[in-house]
Amino acid sequence: MGNVESSGSPHRDLRNSTMPLRLPMPENGELESRFTKVLASMDLPPDKAKVLKNYDDEKKWDLIQDQERVSAKEPPEHYLNILRTYLDPAASRSSRVQAISNIVNKRKMLGEASSTQVLRELEISLRTNHIEWVRDFLNERSHGLDVLVDYLSLQIEVMRAEQVMLNQTLNEDDSVFASPSFKRNTSQTLSFRAKKRRSPKRSKSYSAVKHSHKLHMGEARDDVHVCIMCLRAIMNHQYGFNLVIAHPQAINCIALSINHKNPRTKALVLELLAAVCLVSGGHEIILSAFANFKTVCNEKHRFETLMNYFQNYEEFHIDFMVACMQFINIVVHSVEDMNFRVHLQYEFSQIGLDFYLEKLRNTESDRLSVQVSAYLDNTIDVAVLLDDSEAKNAALEQVHELSEELSHTMDKLQDVEDQSMAKIVELEAHLTQKIEEAKIFKETTEQVKNEVLTLKKVMTEKECDVRHKQELLDKHEVEIENLRHSMRRSEVSGTGGPPSGPPTASVPLPPAPPMPSSMRAPPAPPPPPGGPPGAPPPPGAPPPPGFGMPPNLALPIKKKIQTKFKLPTFNWAPLKPNQVKGTVFSELDDEKLYKLINFDEFEEVFRIGALNPLDVTDGTPRLQKKFSKRVEAHSLLDPNRLRNVAITRRKVDVDPYTLSRAATNFDLKTLSLDYVEILSKIQPNEQEIKQFKLYERDGKPIEILSEEDKFMIQLMKIERLPQKLIIMGFIGNFTDTIHILQPQVNAVIAASMSIKNSQKVRKMLEVILAFGNYMNSSKRGAVYGFKLQSLDMLLDTKSNDKRMNLLHFIAQTITDKFPEVANFENELRYIEKAAMVSLENVVSDTNDLDKGMTVTIREYEARKDSQYPPLVLKDFLTNSEKMLIKLKDDTKTAREAYAAVVEYYGESARTLPPNTFFSMFVRFVKAFKQAQQDNEIRRKLEAAAAKPPSPKQNRRGRQDAVVKELRDRNNQGMNVGRRQYRDKKLLNKDEVGHGTLEDILLDLKNEPYRRADAMRRSQRRHVEGLNSAHSLEEAF
């Protein structure tokens, strides 16, 4: 029968004596067809069937032969007929004789097998035959499950009756039945024969015992055990599992089997019941089965008999103890309702579970200890939950208070930051003004110095000329004096006779004497500054103002640098020579850094290729809904417009008179800003105004119009409503808009000025320019500057081992050679805030505010002399005009400051918005700091690798490594545990397939059932234990 041949069969001897013959493999088509049928008969899950499909042809053929060898030898009716014969004690004598004769014939074929042997063969058939055989056993024609459950119920009655009679014989000395329920049950069965008429159930049990002896059936205890095994085999299939769950008595009979005397059977029953609890809907069935158990066995408390077996065992059977503890854990903690879990915990506490678990804490069995720990971890302590709840509420209140305090602190911090930013902007503007004034003063001083030098030169020349003329004059005076003496001598000699010599007429007249200084003509005007045309300026004097150097002399020609090794190309965006003039790069000199920076090391790190050096040579469509017009009202509005007006009327709960008065007085308290914005969108347009006026002009009644039309007519009659709504919206949003725009403007000003005035940023760019020219000059030629977008390219230029980039080397060079530049980001203020500003939007919003202020001023000027002047406008203009003027001035300053800094760095303010410009500096600062951190880590690792560790450090390092490994394993195990506990959910009935029951049982053996929240409680208990241990150590 089943998979096992009868003892008298010759085939069994042949199988035991010889190996099975291997038949030749068929062709591929036939092999695949037969293999598909075998897979279908095995009823495997898709994942396991996929594994078998990947077998090679040899394994497939072996599997086909194995399945054909174990094919069913007996149909299901064979076993069912025998079981029905055992279940028919009330049959007639002739029928019983005929049945017994059939049994005798069957026993001849089976070798005189008992009912226990028949059940064992049935269990083997259910477990090993293909799924179609099992379905035939369970189908509606065979009713195999009903027969098996009825037989199990019969044998349970027989077993109970035998136990009662045994207890009566042993005078109730068996400790297994020492519970009150068993005592009551036993006392009721002592007078079994006397109360036979009043106790039909006992009579039925007694007759069942008598019937089993007459039919020579096996031991009831053995039959019950094998029946449970048969039910387990049936439940291992999806079809059979669903039938067992839906059967009204199957689970009840399995639960009643706990009264079996054998601990192995008890363990098997509890494992099955625990597995059923883990299926959706199974927990209620198990609780119902134990309620039936309580009724049948006359228990005072539910689960009382189970706890009796658990506590008062004849011999310690570890499988039963583990299964019992596992079942209690699952039946209590597998429900989702926490209140129900607490109820079940209390139910088991009432029957002594908590007291008994204290004894089991010190058990030597690891398996049992694990199950006890799992139950305790899952246990919900209501007192602790209340404490936790109170602590949580207190913590939440504290968090709320701290959040409010943090919010207030952040607001204050933001206000302080805005004030400091405004103060910085003011100081920066004042500093810029003073710098400009100092620059103008310096230029004026230089000009005055030049003029003084020129005047000194002219005076020197004049003095030389005067001295020369004085010498000539003195010489002429001497000559004149000589001539006078000569003339006198001549006159004296002439009295005695005329002197010999030339005539008087031939003697030239002396020059006229010099005029007095007071009568001299004014000196000639000095030559223009710079000397006479063509004369070079005096050495050492600066060039006169207004005359710059020629373009070809402003920028020196940079030489190409020939590197020893081939270097990667730095893909920067260079500036043209004519673009460098006036930028920061015109002030930089990278060539002087070539003697300070160690470029040999740079070449070794960034060389590429071979190691040999280089040779020296509108409209989204809308869903239009049809508006159903009211029959009793007429409307001039469009249906969609009518619907929107109706929605507006429901939102704006203000009567037209109050609305008109609030709009006239610009009263934002009566007509809130939200209402103003809604009315601005819904107010009548020009076309609607014309329609309503034409309707009134024709004398048509307004009463027949809809309420929405009447509302629009009332809005239309309010004088200059659109202008008033615009002014009210402007007044309501003015302060918020100012508070939003002013910090943005201040951030742009502060960031622009800080970047332009930063000396460290200039030095940083000079170093980058030196590295770029060193790498590219031999290939692309040297450049005088580069675009700021080139800063991002520093990260893309890698070394030959790809472990560092160009920015790493530059950061290291800055740290070694120019440490004062390493903290250059301290000079860049508010660049993160400026990087988020759209200056174009700020300018647009400022212009809108200016337009709104103009409209408001015009409105106030028009009504200030009226009978009721608008006091709201007066107060608003008094408090807000200065704020707008300051914002406009600051916006202008921001645009100028940004344009200046962008042009200073060789960019264009038209093509480069502020958020892009400042973002480049933000990214560069972050990348530079990251490069410094990477260099520091690399330096520490290299230092640690170069320094030989001491023996003490080696020992400590090994200890740390062991501790780290244990911690990692523990964390990994806890994480895996959390994931498993989190994923361990109840299975749906549809998810139960072939082999699912065995998988559940195997999982429960490998890992106890723990809920997701059990890990937190276990960790808390562990921490509390550690704290108590530490406190004890400190006490001692």
PDB file of C-alpha atoms in Angstrom, residues 256-400:
ATOM      1  CA  LEU A 256      -8.239  17.160  22.069  1.00  0.00           C
ATOM      2  CA  SER A 257      -5.265  14.989  21.119  1.00  0.00           C
ATOM      3  CA  ILE A 258      -3.226  16.923  23.695  1.00  0.00           C
ATOM      4  CA  ASN A 259      -4.621  14.411  26.217  1.00  0.00           C
ATOM      5  CA  HIS A 260      -2.371  11.824  24.616  1.00  0.00           C
ATOM      6  CA  LYS A 261      -0.016  10.290  27.109  1.00  0.00           C
ATOM      7  CA  ASN A 262       2.999  10.329  24.794  1.00  0.00           C
ATOM      8  CA  PRO A 263       4.932  13.672  24.943  1.00  0.00           C
ATOM      9  CA  ARG A 264       5.967  13.256  21.294  1.00  0.00           C
ATOM     10  CA  THR A 265       2.314  13.302  20.264  1.00  0.00           C
ATOM     11  CA  LYS A 266       1.674  16.331  22.444  1.00  0.00           C
ATOM     12  CA  ALA A 267       4.625  18.135  20.825  1.00  0.00           C
ATOM     13  CA  LEU A 268       3.374  17.230  17.334  1.00  0.00           C
ATOM     14  CA  VAL A 269      -0.117  18.553  18.133  1.00  0.00           C
ATOM     15  CA  LEU A 270       1.192  21.825  19.589  1.00  0.00           C
ATOM     16  CA  GLU A 271       3.469  22.414  16.606  1.00  0.00           C
ATOM     17  CA  LEU A 272       0.514  21.990  14.225  1.00  0.00           C
ATOM     18  CA  LEU A 273      -1.673  24.318  16.276  1.00  0.00           C
ATOM     19  CA  ALA A 274       1.106  26.933  16.456  1.00  0.00           C
ATOM     20  CA  ALA A 275       1.510  26.805  12.670  1.00  0.00           C
ATOM     21  CA  VAL A 276      -2.245  27.300  12.207  1.00  0.00           C
ATOM     22  CA  CYS A 277      -2.050  30.411  14.433  1.00  0.00           C
ATOM     23  CA  LEU A 278       0.401  32.008  12.002  1.00  0.00           C
ATOM     24  CA  VAL A 279      -2.123  31.819   9.137  1.00  0.00           C
ATOM     25  CA  SER A 280      -4.707  34.543   8.744  1.00  0.00           C
ATOM     26  CA  GLY A 281      -7.870  33.533  10.557  1.00  0.00           C
ATOM     27  CA  GLY A 282      -6.189  30.602  12.286  1.00  0.00           C
ATOM     28  CA  HIS A 283      -5.892  32.252  15.697  1.00  0.00           C
ATOM     29  CA  GLU A 284      -9.653  32.469  16.143  1.00  0.00           C
ATOM     30  CA  ILE A 285      -9.991  28.802  15.141  1.00  0.00           C
ATOM     31  CA  ILE A 286      -7.388  27.741  17.717  1.00  0.00           C
ATOM     32  CA  LEU A 287      -9.063  29.723  20.492  1.00  0.00           C
ATOM     33  CA  SER A 288     -12.417  28.193  19.522  1.00  0.00           C
ATOM     34  CA  ALA A 289     -10.836  24.716  19.636  1.00  0.00           C
ATOM     35  CA  PHE A 290      -9.542  25.300  23.163  1.00  0.00           C
ATOM     36  CA  ALA A 291     -12.930  26.656  24.209  1.00  0.00           C
ATOM     37  CA  ASN A 292     -14.376  23.358  23.003  1.00  0.00           C
ATOM     38  CA  PHE A 293     -11.576  21.570  24.889  1.00  0.00           C
ATOM     39  CA  LYS A 294     -12.618  23.410  28.054  1.00  0.00           C
ATOM     40  CA  THR A 295     -16.214  22.249  27.618  1.00  0.00           C
ATOM     41  CA  VAL A 296     -15.369  18.664  26.792  1.00  0.00           C
ATOM     42  CA  CYS A 297     -12.785  18.220  29.549  1.00  0.00           C
ATOM     43  CA  ASN A 298     -14.707  20.243  32.166  1.00  0.00           C
ATOM     44  CA  GLU A 299     -11.902  22.776  32.678  1.00  0.00           C
ATOM     45  CA  LYS A 300     -12.369  25.649  35.072  1.00  0.00           C
ATOM     46  CA  HIS A 301     -10.015  27.865  33.058  1.00  0.00           C
ATOM     47  CA  ARG A 302      -9.112  27.636  29.429  1.00  0.00           C
ATOM     48  CA  PHE A 303      -5.651  26.128  28.756  1.00  0.00           C
ATOM     49  CA  GLU A 304      -5.687  24.656  32.274  1.00  0.00           C
ATOM     50  CA  THR A 305      -4.974  21.103  31.105  1.00  0.00           C
ATOM     51  CA  LEU A 306      -2.157  22.313  28.833  1.00  0.00           C
ATOM     52  CA  MET A 307      -0.514  24.189  31.710  1.00  0.00           C
ATOM     53  CA  ASN A 308      -0.948  21.088  33.881  1.00  0.00           C
ATOM     54  CA  TYR A 309       0.987  19.006  31.386  1.00  0.00           C
ATOM     55  CA  PHE A 310       3.564  21.804  31.076  1.00  0.00           C
ATOM     56  CA  GLN A 311       4.195  22.076  34.819  1.00  0.00           C
ATOM     57  CA  ASN A 312       3.536  18.552  36.164  1.00  0.00           C
ATOM     58  CA  TYR A 313       5.287  16.238  33.755  1.00  0.00           C
ATOM     59  CA  GLU A 314       6.156  12.598  34.478  1.00  0.00           C
ATOM     60  CA  GLU A 315       9.460  12.907  32.682  1.00  0.00           C
ATOM     61  CA  PHE A 316      11.175  15.953  31.232  1.00  0.00           C
ATOM     62  CA  HIS A 317      10.692  15.769  27.460  1.00  0.00           C
ATOM     63  CA  ILE A 318      12.495  18.651  25.797  1.00  0.00           C
ATOM     64  CA  ASP A 319      10.550  18.544  22.506  1.00  0.00           C
ATOM     65  CA  PHE A 320       7.234  18.809  24.323  1.00  0.00           C
ATOM     66  CA  MET A 321       8.457  21.568  26.636  1.00  0.00           C
ATOM     67  CA  VAL A 322       9.805  23.588  23.713  1.00  0.00           C
ATOM     68  CA  ALA A 323       6.655  23.028  21.639  1.00  0.00           C
ATOM     69  CA  CYS A 324       4.422  23.977  24.573  1.00  0.00           C
ATOM     70  CA  MET A 325       6.350  27.192  25.298  1.00  0.00           C
ATOM     71  CA  GLN A 326       6.394  28.002  21.584  1.00  0.00           C
ATOM     72  CA  PHE A 327       2.642  27.474  21.279  1.00  0.00           C
ATOM     73  CA  ILE A 328       1.902  29.679  24.305  1.00  0.00           C
ATOM     74  CA  ASN A 329       4.153  32.411  22.878  1.00  0.00           C
ATOM     75  CA  ILE A 330       2.441  32.327  19.494  1.00  0.00           C
ATOM     76  CA  VAL A 331      -1.139  32.015  20.731  1.00  0.00           C
ATOM     77  CA  VAL A 332      -0.638  35.007  23.030  1.00  0.00           C
ATOM     78  CA  HIS A 333       1.471  37.333  20.917  1.00  0.00           C
ATOM     79  CA  SER A 334       0.497  36.620  17.291  1.00  0.00           C
ATOM     80  CA  VAL A 335      -2.591  38.846  17.467  1.00  0.00           C
ATOM     81  CA  GLU A 336      -2.386  42.455  16.367  1.00  0.00           C
ATOM     82  CA  ASP A 337      -4.786  43.895  18.950  1.00  0.00           C
ATOM     83  CA  MET A 338      -2.654  44.915  21.918  1.00  0.00           C
ATOM     84  CA  ASN A 339      -5.583  44.826  24.336  1.00  0.00           C
ATOM     85  CA  PHE A 340      -6.348  41.250  23.316  1.00  0.00           C
ATOM     86  CA  ARG A 341      -2.690  40.325  23.829  1.00  0.00           C
ATOM     87  CA  VAL A 342      -2.820  41.728  27.348  1.00  0.00           C
ATOM     88  CA  HIS A 343      -6.023  39.738  27.959  1.00  0.00           C
ATOM     89  CA  LEU A 344      -4.396  36.482  26.833  1.00  0.00           C
ATOM     90  CA  GLN A 345      -1.310  37.245  28.921  1.00  0.00           C
ATOM     91  CA  TYR A 346      -3.539  37.688  31.971  1.00  0.00           C
ATOM     92  CA  GLU A 347      -5.383  34.468  31.157  1.00  0.00           C
ATOM     93  CA  PHE A 348      -2.147  32.477  31.255  1.00  0.00           C
ATOM     94  CA  SER A 349      -0.953  34.389  34.309  1.00  0.00           C
ATOM     95  CA  GLN A 350      -4.083  33.266  36.134  1.00  0.00           C
ATOM     96  CA  ILE A 351      -3.146  29.624  35.626  1.00  0.00           C
ATOM     97  CA  GLY A 352       0.418  30.105  36.884  1.00  0.00           C
ATOM     98  CA  LEU A 353       2.508  30.742  33.789  1.00  0.00           C
ATOM     99  CA  ASP A 354       4.456  33.722  35.141  1.00  0.00           C
ATOM    100  CA  PHE A 355       5.431  31.890  38.320  1.00  0.00           C
ATOM    101  CA  TYR A 356       6.534  28.850  36.349  1.00  0.00           C
ATOM    102  CA  LEU A 357       8.592  30.894  33.875  1.00  0.00           C
ATOM    103  CA  GLU A 358      10.641  32.237  36.767  1.00  0.00           C
ATOM    104  CA  LYS A 359      11.669  28.656  37.473  1.00  0.00           C
ATOM    105  CA  LEU A 360      12.466  27.983  33.812  1.00  0.00           C
ATOM    106  CA  ARG A 361      14.834  30.966  33.586  1.00  0.00           C
ATOM    107  CA  ASN A 362      17.668  28.823  34.963  1.00  0.00           C
ATOM    108  CA  THR A 363      16.994  25.807  32.761  1.00  0.00           C
ATOM    109  CA  GLU A 364      19.987  24.091  31.208  1.00  0.00           C
ATOM    110  CA  SER A 365      18.275  23.578  27.867  1.00  0.00           C
ATOM    111  CA  ASP A 366      19.215  26.245  25.352  1.00  0.00           C
ATOM    112  CA  ARG A 367      16.209  25.513  23.169  1.00  0.00           C
ATOM    113  CA  LEU A 368      13.771  25.987  26.035  1.00  0.00           C
ATOM    114  CA  SER A 369      15.635  29.024  27.326  1.00  0.00           C
ATOM    115  CA  VAL A 370      15.369  30.687  23.915  1.00  0.00           C
ATOM    116  CA  GLN A 371      11.605  30.132  23.811  1.00  0.00           C
ATOM    117  CA  VAL A 372      11.181  31.497  27.330  1.00  0.00           C
ATOM    118  CA  SER A 373      13.236  34.570  26.422  1.00  0.00           C
ATOM    119  CA  ALA A 374      11.147  35.098  23.298  1.00  0.00           C
ATOM    120  CA  TYR A 375       7.937  35.033  25.336  1.00  0.00           C
ATOM    121  CA  LEU A 376       9.321  37.444  27.901  1.00  0.00           C
ATOM    122  CA  ASP A 377      10.530  39.766  25.151  1.00  0.00           C
ATOM    123  CA  ASN A 378       7.069  39.747  23.589  1.00  0.00           C
ATOM    124  CA  THR A 379       5.350  40.315  26.909  1.00  0.00           C
ATOM    125  CA  ILE A 380       3.590  43.654  27.283  1.00  0.00           C
ATOM    126  CA  ASP A 381       4.084  45.243  30.684  1.00  0.00           C
ATOM    127  CA  VAL A 382       1.131  47.575  31.106  1.00  0.00           C
ATOM    128  CA  ALA A 383       2.770  49.449  33.977  1.00  0.00           C
ATOM    129  CA  VAL A 384       5.846  50.107  31.877  1.00  0.00           C
ATOM    130  CA  LEU A 385       3.631  51.194  28.988  1.00  0.00           C
ATOM    131  CA  LEU A 386       1.871  53.658  31.266  1.00  0.00           C
ATOM    132  CA  ASP A 387       5.206  55.008  32.455  1.00  0.00           C
ATOM    133  CA  ASP A 388       6.411  55.222  28.888  1.00  0.00           C
ATOM    134  CA  SER A 389       3.219  56.946  27.856  1.00  0.00           C
ATOM    135  CA  GLU A 390       3.589  59.532  30.614  1.00  0.00           C
ATOM    136  CA  ALA A 391       7.259  59.977  29.765  1.00  0.00           C
ATOM    137  CA  LYS A 392       6.365  60.290  26.095  1.00  0.00           C
ATOM    138  CA  ASN A 393       3.731  62.904  26.809  1.00  0.00           C
ATOM    139  CA  ALA A 394       6.180  64.825  28.963  1.00  0.00           C
ATOM    140  CA  ALA A 395       8.819  64.488  26.266  1.00  0.00           C
ATOM    141  CA  LEU A 396       6.364  65.652  23.603  1.00  0.00           C
ATOM    142  CA  GLU A 397       5.456  68.673  25.708  1.00  0.00           C
ATOM    143  CA  GLN A 398       9.129  69.414  26.211  1.00  0.00           C
ATOM    144  CA  VAL A 399       9.767  68.968  22.504  1.00  0.00           C
ATOM    145  CA  HIS A 400       6.904  71.341  21.758  1.00  0.00           C
TER     146      HIS A 400
END
